PDB file of C-alpha atoms and ligand atoms in Angstrom:
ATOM      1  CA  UNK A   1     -50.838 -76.080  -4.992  1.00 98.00           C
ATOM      2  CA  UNK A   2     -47.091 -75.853  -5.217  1.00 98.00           C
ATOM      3  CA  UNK A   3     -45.375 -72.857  -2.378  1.00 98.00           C
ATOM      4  CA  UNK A   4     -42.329 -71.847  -3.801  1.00 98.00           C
ATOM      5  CA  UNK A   5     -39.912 -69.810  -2.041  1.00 98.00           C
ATOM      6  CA  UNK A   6     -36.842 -69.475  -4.186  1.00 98.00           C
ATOM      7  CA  UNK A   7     -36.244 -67.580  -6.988  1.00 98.00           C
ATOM      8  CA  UNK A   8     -34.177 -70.730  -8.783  1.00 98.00           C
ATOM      9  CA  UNK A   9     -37.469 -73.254  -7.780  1.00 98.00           C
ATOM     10  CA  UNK A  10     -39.888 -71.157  -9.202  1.00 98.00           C
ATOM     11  CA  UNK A  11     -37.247 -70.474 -12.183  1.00 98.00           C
ATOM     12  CA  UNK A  12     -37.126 -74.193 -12.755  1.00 98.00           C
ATOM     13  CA  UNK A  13     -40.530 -75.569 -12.379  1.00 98.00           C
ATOM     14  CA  UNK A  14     -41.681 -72.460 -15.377  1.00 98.00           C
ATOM     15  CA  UNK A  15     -38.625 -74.137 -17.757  1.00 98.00           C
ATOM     16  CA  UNK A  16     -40.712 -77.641 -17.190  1.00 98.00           C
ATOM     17  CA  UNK A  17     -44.022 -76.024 -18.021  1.00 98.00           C
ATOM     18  CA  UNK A  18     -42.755 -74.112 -21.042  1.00 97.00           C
ATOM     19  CA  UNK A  19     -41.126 -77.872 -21.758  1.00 98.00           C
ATOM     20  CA  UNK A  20     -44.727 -78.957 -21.510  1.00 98.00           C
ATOM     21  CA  UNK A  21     -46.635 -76.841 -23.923  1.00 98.00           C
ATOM     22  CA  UNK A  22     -48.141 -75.321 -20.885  1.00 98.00           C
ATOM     23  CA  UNK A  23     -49.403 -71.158 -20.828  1.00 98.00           C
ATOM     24  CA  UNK A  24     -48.540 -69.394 -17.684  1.00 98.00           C
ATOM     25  CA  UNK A  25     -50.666 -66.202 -15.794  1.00 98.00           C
ATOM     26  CA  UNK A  26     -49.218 -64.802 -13.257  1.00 99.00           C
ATOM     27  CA  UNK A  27     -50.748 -62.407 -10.593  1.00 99.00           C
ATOM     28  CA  UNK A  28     -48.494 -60.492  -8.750  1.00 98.00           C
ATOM     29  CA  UNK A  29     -49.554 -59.382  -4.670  1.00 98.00           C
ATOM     30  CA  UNK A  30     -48.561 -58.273  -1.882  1.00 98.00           C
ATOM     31  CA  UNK A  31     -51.039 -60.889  -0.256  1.00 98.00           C
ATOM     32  CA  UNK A  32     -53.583 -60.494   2.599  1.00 98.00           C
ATOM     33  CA  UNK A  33     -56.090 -61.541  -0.236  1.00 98.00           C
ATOM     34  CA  UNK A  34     -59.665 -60.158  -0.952  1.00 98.00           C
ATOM     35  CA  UNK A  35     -62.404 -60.313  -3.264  1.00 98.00           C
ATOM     36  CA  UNK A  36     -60.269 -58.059  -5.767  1.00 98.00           C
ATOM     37  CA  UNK A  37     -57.244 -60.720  -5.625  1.00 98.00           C
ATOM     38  CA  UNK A  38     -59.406 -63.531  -6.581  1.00 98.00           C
ATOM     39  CA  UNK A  39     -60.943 -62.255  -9.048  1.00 98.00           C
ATOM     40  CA  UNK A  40     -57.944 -61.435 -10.628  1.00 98.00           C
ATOM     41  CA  UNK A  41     -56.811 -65.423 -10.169  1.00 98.00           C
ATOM     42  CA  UNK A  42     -59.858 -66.724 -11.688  1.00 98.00           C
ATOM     43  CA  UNK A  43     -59.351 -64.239 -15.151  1.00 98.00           C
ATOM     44  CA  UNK A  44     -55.704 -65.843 -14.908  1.00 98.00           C
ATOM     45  CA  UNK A  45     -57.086 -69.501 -14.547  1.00 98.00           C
ATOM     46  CA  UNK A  46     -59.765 -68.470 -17.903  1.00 98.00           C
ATOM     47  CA  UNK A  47     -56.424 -67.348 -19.562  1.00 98.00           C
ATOM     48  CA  UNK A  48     -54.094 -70.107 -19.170  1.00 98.00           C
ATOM     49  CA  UNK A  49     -53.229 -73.114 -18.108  1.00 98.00           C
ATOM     50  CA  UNK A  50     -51.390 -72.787 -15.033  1.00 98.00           C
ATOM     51  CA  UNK A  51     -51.592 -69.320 -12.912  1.00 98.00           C
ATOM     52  CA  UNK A  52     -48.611 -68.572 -10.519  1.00 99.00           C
ATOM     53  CA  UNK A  53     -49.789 -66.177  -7.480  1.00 99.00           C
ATOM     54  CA  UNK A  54     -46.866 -64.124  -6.515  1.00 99.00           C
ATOM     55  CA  UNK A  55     -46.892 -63.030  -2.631  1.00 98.00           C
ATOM     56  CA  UNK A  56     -44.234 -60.711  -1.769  1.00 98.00           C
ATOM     57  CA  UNK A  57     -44.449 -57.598   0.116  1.00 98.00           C
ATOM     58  CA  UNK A  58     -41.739 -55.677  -1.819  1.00 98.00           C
ATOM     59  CA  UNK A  59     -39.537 -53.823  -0.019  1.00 98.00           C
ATOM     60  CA  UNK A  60     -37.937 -51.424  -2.329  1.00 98.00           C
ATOM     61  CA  UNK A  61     -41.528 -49.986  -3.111  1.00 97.00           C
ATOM     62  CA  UNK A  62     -42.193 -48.701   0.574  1.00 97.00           C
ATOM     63  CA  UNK A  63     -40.723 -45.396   1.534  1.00 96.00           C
ATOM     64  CA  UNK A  64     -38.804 -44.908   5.002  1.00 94.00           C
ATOM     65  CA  UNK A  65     -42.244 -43.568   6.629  1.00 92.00           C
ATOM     66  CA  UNK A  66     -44.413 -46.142   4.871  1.00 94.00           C
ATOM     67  CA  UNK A  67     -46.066 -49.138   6.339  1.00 94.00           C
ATOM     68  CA  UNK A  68     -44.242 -51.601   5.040  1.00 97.00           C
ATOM     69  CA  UNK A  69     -43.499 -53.143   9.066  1.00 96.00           C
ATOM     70  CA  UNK A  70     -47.521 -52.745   9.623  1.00 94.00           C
ATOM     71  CA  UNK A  71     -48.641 -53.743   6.003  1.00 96.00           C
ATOM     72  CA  UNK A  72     -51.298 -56.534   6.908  1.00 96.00           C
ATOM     73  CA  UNK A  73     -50.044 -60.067   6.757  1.00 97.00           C
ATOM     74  CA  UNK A  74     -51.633 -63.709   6.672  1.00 98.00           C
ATOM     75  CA  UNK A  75     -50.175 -66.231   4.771  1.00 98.00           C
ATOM     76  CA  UNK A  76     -51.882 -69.366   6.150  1.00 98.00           C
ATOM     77  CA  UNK A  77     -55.397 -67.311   5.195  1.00 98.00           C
ATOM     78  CA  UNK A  78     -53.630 -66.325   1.794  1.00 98.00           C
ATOM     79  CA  UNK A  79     -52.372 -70.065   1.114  1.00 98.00           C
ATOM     80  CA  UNK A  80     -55.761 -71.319   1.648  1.00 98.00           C
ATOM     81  CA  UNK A  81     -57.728 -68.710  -0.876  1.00 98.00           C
ATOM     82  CA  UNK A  82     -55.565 -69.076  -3.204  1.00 98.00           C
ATOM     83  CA  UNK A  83     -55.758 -73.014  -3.193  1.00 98.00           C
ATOM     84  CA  UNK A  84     -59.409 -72.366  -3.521  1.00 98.00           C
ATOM     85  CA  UNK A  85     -58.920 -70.871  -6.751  1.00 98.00           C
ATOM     86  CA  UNK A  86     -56.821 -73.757  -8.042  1.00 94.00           C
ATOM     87  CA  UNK A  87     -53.604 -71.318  -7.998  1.00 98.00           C
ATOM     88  CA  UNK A  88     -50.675 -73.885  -9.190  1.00 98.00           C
ATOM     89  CA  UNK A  89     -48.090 -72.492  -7.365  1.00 98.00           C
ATOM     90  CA  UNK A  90     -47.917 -69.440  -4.702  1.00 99.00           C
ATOM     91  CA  UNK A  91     -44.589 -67.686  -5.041  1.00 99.00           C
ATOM     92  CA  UNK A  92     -43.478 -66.396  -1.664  1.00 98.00           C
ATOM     93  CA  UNK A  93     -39.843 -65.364  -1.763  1.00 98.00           C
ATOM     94  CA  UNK A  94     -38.593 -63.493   1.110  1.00 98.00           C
ATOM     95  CA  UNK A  95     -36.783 -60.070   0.624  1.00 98.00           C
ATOM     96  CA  UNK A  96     -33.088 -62.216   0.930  1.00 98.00           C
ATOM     97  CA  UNK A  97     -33.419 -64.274  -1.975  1.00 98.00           C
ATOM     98  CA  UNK A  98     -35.311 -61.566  -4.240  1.00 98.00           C
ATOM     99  CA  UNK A  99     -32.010 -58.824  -3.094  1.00 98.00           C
ATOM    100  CA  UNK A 100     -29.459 -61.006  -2.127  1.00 98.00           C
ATOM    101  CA  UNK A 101     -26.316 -59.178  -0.740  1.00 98.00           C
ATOM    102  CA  UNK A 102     -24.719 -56.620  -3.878  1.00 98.00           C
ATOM    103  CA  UNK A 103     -28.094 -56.533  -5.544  1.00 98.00           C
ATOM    104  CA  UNK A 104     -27.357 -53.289  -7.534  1.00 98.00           C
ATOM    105  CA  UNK A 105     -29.836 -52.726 -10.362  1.00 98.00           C
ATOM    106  CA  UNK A 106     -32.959 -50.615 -10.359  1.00 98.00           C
ATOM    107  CA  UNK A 107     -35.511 -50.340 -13.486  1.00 98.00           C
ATOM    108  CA  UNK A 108     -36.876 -46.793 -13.683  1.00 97.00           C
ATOM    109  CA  UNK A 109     -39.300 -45.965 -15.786  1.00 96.00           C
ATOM    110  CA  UNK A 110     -39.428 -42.080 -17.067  1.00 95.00           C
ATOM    111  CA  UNK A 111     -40.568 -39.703 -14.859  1.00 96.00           C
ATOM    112  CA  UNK A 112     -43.239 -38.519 -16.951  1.00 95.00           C
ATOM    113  CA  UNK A 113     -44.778 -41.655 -15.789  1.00 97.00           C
ATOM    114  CA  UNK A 114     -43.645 -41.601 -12.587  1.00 96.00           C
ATOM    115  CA  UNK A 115     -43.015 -38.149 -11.039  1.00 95.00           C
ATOM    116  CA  UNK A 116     -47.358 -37.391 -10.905  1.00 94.00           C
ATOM    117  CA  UNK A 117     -50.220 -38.644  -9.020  1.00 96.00           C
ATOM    118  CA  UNK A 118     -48.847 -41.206  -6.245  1.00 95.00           C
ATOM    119  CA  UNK A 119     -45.200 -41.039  -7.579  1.00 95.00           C
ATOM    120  CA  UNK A 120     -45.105 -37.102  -5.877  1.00 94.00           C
ATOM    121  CA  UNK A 121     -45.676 -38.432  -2.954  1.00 93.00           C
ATOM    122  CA  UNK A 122     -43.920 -41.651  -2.804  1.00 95.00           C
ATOM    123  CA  UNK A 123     -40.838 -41.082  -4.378  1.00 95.00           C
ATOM    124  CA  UNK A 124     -39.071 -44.353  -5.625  1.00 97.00           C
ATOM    125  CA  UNK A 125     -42.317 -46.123  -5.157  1.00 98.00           C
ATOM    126  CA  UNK A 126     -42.703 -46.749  -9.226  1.00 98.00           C
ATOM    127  CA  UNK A 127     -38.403 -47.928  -9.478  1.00 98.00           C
ATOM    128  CA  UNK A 128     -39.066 -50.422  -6.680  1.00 98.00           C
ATOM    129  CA  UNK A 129     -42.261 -51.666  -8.514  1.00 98.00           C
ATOM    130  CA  UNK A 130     -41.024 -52.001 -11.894  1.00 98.00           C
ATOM    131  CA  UNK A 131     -37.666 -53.523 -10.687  1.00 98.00           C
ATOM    132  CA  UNK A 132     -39.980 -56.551  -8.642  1.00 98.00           C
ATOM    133  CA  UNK A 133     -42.353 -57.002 -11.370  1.00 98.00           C
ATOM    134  CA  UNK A 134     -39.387 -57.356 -14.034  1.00 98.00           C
ATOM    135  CA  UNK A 135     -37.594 -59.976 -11.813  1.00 98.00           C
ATOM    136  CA  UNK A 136     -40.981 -61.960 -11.345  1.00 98.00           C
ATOM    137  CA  UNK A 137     -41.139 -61.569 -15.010  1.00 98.00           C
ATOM    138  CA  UNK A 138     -37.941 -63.267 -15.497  1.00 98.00           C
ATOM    139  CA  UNK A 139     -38.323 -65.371 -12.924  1.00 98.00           C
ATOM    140  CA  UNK A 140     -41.746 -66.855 -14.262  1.00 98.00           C
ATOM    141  CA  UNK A 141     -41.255 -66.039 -18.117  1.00 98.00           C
ATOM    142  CA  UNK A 142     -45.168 -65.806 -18.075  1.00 98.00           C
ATOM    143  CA  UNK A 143     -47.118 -65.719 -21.416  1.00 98.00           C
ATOM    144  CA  UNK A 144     -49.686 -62.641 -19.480  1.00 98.00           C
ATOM    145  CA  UNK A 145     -49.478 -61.228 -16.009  1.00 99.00           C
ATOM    146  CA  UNK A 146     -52.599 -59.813 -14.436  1.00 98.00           C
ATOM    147  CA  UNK A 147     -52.840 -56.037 -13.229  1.00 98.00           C
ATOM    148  CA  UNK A 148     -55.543 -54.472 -11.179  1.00 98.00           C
ATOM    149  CA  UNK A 149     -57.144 -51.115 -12.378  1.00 98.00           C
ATOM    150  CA  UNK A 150     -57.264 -50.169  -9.058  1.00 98.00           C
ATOM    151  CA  UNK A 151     -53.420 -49.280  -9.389  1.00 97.00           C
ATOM    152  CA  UNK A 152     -54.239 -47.415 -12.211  1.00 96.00           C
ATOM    153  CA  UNK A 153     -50.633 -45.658 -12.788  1.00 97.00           C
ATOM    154  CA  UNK A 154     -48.885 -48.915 -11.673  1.00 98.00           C
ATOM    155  CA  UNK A 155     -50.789 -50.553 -14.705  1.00 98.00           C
ATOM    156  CA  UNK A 156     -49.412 -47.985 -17.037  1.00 97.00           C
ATOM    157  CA  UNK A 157     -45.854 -48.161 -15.618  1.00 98.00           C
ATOM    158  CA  UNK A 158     -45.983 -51.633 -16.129  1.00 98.00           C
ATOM    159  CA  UNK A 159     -47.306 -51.519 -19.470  1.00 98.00           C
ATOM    160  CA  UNK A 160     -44.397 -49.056 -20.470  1.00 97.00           C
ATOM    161  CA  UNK A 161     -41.673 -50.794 -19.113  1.00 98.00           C
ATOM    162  CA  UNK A 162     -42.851 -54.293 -20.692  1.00 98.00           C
ATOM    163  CA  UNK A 163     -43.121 -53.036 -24.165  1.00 98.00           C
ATOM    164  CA  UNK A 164     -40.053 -50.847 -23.782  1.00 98.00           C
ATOM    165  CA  UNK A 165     -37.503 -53.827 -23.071  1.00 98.00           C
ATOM    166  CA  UNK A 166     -39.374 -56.271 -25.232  1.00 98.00           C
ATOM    167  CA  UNK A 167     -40.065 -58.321 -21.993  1.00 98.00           C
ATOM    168  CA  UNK A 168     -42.698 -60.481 -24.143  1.00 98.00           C
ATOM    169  CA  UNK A 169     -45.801 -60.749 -21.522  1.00 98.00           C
ATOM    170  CA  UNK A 170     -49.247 -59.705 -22.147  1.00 98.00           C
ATOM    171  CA  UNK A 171     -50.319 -57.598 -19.603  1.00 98.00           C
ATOM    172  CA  UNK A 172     -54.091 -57.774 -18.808  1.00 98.00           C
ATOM    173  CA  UNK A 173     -55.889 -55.562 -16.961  1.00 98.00           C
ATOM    174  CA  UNK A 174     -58.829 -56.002 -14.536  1.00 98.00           C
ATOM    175  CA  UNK A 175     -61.510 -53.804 -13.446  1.00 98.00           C
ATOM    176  CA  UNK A 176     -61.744 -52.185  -9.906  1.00 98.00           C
ATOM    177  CA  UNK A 177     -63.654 -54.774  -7.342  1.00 98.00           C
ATOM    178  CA  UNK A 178     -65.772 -53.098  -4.706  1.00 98.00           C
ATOM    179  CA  UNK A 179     -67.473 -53.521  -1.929  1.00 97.00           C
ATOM    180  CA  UNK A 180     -71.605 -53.437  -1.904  1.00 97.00           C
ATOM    181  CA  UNK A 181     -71.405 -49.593  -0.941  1.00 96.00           C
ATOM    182  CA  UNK A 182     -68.475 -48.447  -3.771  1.00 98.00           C
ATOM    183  CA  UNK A 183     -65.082 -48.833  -1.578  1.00 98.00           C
ATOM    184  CA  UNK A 184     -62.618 -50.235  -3.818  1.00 98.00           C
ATOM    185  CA  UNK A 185     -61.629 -53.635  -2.223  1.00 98.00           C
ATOM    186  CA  UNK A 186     -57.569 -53.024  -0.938  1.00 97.00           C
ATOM    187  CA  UNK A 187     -55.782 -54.745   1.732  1.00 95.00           C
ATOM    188  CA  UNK A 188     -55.279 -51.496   3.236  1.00 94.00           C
ATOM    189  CA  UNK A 189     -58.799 -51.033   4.104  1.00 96.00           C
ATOM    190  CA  UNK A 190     -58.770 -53.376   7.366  1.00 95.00           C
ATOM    191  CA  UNK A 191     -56.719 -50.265   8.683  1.00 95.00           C
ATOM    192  CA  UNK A 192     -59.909 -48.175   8.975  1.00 97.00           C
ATOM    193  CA  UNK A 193     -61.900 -47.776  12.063  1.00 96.00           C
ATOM    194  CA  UNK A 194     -65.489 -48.409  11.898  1.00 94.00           C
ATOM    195  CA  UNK A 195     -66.639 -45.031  12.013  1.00 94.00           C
ATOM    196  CA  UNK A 196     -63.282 -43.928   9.091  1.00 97.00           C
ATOM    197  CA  UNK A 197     -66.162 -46.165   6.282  1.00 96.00           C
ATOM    198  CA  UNK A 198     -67.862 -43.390   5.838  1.00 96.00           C
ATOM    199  CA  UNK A 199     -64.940 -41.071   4.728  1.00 98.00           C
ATOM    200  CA  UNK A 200     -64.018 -44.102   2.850  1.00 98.00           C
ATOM    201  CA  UNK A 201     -66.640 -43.520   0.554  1.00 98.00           C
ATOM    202  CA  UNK A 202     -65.362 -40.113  -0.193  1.00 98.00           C
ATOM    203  CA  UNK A 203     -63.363 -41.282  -3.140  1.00 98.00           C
ATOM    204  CA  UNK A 204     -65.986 -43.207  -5.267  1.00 98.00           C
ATOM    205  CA  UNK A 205     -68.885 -40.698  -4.262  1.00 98.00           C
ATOM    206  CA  UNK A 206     -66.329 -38.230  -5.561  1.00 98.00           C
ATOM    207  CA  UNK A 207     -65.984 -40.188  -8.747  1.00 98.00           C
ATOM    208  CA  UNK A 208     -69.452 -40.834  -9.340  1.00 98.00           C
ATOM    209  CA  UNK A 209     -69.816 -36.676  -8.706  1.00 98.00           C
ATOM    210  CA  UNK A 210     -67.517 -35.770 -10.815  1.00 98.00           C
ATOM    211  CA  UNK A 211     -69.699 -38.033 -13.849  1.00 98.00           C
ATOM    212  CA  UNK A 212     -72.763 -36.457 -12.846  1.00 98.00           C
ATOM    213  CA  UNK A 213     -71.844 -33.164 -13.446  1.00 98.00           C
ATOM    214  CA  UNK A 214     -69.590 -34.317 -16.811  1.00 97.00           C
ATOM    215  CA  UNK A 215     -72.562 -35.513 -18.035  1.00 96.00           C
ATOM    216  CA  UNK A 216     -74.782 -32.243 -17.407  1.00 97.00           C
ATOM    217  CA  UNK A 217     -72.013 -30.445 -19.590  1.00 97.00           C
ATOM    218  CA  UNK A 218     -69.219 -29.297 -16.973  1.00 98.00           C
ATOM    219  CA  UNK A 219     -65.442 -30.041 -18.848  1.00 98.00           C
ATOM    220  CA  UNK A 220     -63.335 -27.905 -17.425  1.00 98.00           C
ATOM    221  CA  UNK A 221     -61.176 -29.778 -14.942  1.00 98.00           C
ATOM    222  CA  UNK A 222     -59.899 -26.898 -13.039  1.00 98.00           C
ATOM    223  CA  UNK A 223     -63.309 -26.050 -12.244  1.00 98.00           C
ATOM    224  CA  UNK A 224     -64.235 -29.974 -11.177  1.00 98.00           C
ATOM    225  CA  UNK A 225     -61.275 -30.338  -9.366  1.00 98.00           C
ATOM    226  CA  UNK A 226     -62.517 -27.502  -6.749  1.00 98.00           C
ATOM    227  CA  UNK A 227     -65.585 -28.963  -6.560  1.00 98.00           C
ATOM    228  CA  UNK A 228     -64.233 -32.361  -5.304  1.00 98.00           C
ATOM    229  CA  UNK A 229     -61.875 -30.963  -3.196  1.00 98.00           C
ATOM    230  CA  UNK A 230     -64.776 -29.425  -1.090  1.00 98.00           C
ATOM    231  CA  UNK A 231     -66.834 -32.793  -1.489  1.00 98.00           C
ATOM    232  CA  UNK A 232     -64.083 -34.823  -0.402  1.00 98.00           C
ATOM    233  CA  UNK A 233     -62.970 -32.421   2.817  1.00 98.00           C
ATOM    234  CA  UNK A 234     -67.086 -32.925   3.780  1.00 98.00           C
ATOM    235  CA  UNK A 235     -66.290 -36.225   4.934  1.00 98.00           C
ATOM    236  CA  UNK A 236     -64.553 -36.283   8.338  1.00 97.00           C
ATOM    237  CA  UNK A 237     -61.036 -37.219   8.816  1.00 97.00           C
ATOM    238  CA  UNK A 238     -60.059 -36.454   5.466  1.00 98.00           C
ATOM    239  CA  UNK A 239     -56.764 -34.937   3.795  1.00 98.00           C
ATOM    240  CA  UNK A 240     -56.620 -35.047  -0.363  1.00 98.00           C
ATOM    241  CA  UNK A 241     -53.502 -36.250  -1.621  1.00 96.00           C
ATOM    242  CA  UNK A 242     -54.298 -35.388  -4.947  1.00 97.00           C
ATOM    243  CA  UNK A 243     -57.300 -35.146  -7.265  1.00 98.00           C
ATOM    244  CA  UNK A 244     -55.871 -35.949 -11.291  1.00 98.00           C
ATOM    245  CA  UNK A 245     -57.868 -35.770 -14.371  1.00 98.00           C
ATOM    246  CA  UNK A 246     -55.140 -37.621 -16.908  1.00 98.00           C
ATOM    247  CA  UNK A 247     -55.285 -38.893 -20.713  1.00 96.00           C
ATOM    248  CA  UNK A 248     -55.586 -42.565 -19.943  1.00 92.00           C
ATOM    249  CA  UNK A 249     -52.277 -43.827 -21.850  1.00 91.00           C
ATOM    250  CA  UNK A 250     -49.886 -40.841 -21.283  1.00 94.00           C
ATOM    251  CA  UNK A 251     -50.520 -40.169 -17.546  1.00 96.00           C
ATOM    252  CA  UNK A 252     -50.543 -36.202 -18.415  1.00 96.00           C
ATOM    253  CA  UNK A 253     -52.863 -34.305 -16.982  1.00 96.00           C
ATOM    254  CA  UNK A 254     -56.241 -32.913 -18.719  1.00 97.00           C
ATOM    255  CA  UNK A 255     -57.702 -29.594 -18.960  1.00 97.00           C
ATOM    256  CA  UNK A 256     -60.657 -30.675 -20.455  1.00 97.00           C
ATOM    257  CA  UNK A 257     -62.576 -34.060 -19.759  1.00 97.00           C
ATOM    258  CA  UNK A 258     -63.197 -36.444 -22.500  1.00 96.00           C
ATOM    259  CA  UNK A 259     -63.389 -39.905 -23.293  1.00 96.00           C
ATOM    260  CA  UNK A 260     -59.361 -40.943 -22.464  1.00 95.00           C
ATOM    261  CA  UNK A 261     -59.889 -38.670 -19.439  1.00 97.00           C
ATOM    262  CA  UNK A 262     -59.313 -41.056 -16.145  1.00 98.00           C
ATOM    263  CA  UNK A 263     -59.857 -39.127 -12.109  1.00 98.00           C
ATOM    264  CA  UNK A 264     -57.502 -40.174 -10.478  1.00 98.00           C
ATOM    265  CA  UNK A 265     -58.242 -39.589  -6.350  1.00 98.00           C
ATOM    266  CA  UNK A 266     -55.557 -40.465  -3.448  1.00 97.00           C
ATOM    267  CA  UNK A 267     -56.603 -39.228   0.103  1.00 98.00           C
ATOM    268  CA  UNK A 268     -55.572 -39.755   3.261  1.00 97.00           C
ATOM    269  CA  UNK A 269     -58.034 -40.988   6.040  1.00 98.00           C
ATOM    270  CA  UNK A 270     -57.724 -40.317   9.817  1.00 96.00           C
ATOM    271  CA  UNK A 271     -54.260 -39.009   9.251  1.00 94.00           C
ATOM    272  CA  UNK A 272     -53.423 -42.787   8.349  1.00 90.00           C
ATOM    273  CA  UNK A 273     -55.357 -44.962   5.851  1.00 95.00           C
ATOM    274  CA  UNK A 274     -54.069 -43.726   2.571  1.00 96.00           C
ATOM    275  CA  UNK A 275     -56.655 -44.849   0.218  1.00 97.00           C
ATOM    276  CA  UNK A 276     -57.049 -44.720  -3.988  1.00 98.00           C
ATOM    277  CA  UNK A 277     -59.365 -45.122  -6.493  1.00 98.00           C
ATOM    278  CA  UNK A 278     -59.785 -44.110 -10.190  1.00 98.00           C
ATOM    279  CA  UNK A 279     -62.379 -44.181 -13.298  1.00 98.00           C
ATOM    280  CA  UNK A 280     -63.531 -42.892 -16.437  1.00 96.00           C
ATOM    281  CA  UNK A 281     -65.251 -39.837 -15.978  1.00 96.00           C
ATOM    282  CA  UNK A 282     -67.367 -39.683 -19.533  1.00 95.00           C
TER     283      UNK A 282
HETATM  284  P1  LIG B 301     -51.626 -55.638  -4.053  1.00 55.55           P
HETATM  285  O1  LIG B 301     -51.586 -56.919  -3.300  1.00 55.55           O
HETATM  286  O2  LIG B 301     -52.393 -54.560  -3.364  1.00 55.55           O
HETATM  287  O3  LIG B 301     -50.280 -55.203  -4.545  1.00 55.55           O
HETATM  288  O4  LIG B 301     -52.478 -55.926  -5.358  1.00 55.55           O
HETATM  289  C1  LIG B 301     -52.133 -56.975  -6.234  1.00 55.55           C
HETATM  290  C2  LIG B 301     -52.881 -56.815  -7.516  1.00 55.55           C
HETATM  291  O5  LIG B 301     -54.272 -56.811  -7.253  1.00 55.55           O
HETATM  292  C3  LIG B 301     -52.572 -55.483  -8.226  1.00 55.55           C
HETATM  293  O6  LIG B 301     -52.531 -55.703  -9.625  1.00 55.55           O
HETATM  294  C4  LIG B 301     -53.738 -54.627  -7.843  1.00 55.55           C
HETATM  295  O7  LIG B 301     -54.031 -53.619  -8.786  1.00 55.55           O
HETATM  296  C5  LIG B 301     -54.851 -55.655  -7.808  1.00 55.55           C
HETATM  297  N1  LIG B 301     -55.947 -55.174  -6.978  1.00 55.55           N
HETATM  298  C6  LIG B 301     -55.893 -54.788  -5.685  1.00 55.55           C
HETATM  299  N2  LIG B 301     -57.109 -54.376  -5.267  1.00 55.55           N
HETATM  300  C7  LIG B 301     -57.934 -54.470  -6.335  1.00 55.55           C
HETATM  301  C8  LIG B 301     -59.317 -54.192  -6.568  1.00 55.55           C
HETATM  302  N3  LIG B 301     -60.079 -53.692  -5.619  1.00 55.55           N
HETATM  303  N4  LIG B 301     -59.805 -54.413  -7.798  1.00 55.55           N
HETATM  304  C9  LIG B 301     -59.031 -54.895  -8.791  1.00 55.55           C
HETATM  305  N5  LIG B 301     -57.730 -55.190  -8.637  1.00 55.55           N
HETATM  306  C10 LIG B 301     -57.189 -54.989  -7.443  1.00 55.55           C
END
């Protein structure tokens, strides 16, 4: 496995593969890799025929109060997964050669997209995203790129912005990995304590509530959305950030569930660990 830290390497060495004939995947990360990571690698290794891991905690997507300082880091333990998956090349710019000095141009993406669910709270979160993602685009010129589900709104900011400047890349999705008990895997979740697992679970109990009662005949979201507020405050420790019933493709919230309808959950644990999670309710 090739590390790569400049921009112009990485640029290079994807000119000699499209040369080649070869297909490119690439997953982008913010590293400190877990089940959820890999398995997004090994859909890009089924898909093409080299798969570029991009490792770069971005910056420009991390508020002033966020944790980008803390964000968990490993890269020797990243390296080695990664070469386990037969990963051709792990892209690791640092934040110099990805903004070098007069680095002036921002991709925003409309705020109907971006202004809801985590974008309310974390405002310029979804510009600082897009803006990475369409540089590692560029960078890579990769035939697909490979999104989580977990980062449900990311996914469909990323979709947007691809198709609206023509950028050419499939983007694949992936299904939510979780842990044995439901937690959605997330490098964030070595920040809980042991006894914070419980109110962990809040979210994809919550989930897995809200289906129960959608499927005994209860559509109205305002009426569902009470309901998990309550179930999720029952856990200790707990703070909702929001609780979202949106069409699938537009981001816009529901009144009624139905089959585009995704929950969308963020909450805060132990005045913290903010956690996320998402799924079909019907
Ligand atoms: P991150 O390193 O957290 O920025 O995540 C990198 C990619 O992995 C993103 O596309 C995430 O959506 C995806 N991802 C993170 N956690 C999970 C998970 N539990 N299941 C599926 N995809 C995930």
């Amino acid at each position: 496995m090739l590390i790569i830290r400049q921009p112009a390497e990485i640029s290079a060495w994807a000119k000699e593969q499209a040369k080649a004939g070869r297909s490119i995947a690439l997953v982008p990360t913010m590293g400190f890799f877990h089940e959820g990571h890999l398995s997004l690698m090994r859909m890009a290794a089924r898909r093409a025929d080299a798969v570029v891991v991009s490792l770069f905690v971005n910056p420009t997507q991390f508020g002033p109060q966020e944790d980008l300082a803390a964000y968990p880091r490993n890269f020797e333990r990243d390296r080695a997964m990664a070469e386990g998956e037969g990963v051709a090349v792990l892209f690791a710019p640092d934040a110099a050669g990805m903004y070098p000095a007069g680095f002036s141009t921002t991709v925003t993406v409309s705020p109907e997209l971006t202004d809801q669910l985590c974008g309310a709270s974390r405002p310029g979160h979804f510009a600082g995203v897009a803006t990475v993602v369409c540089k590692l685009f560029q960078l890579v010129r990769p035939d697909l790129a490979i999104f989580g589900e977990k980062d449900f709104q990311q996914l469909t900011v990323i979709r947007r912005m691809t198709s609206d400047l023509n950028l050419g890349v499939e983007i694949v999705s992936h299904p939510i990995v979780r842990e044995a008990d439901g937690l959605a895997m997330s490098s964030r979740n070595t920040y809980l304590l042991p006894q914070q697992r419980e109110s962990a679970l809040s979210l994809s109990r919550a989930i897995a509530l809200a289906r129960k009662l959608a499927a005994e005949g209860e559509r109205s979201t305002a009426k569902l959305t009470v309901i998990l507020r309550d179930f999720i405050h029952s856990f200790p420790e707990t703070v909702v950030y929001y609780i979202s019933f949106v069409h699938q493709h537009t981001l816009q919230e529901a009144a009624e569930v139905d089959a585009d309808t995704v929950l969308a959950l963020a909450v805060k644990i132990g005045g913290r660990v903010r956690l996320i999670d998402n799924g079909r309710v019907l």
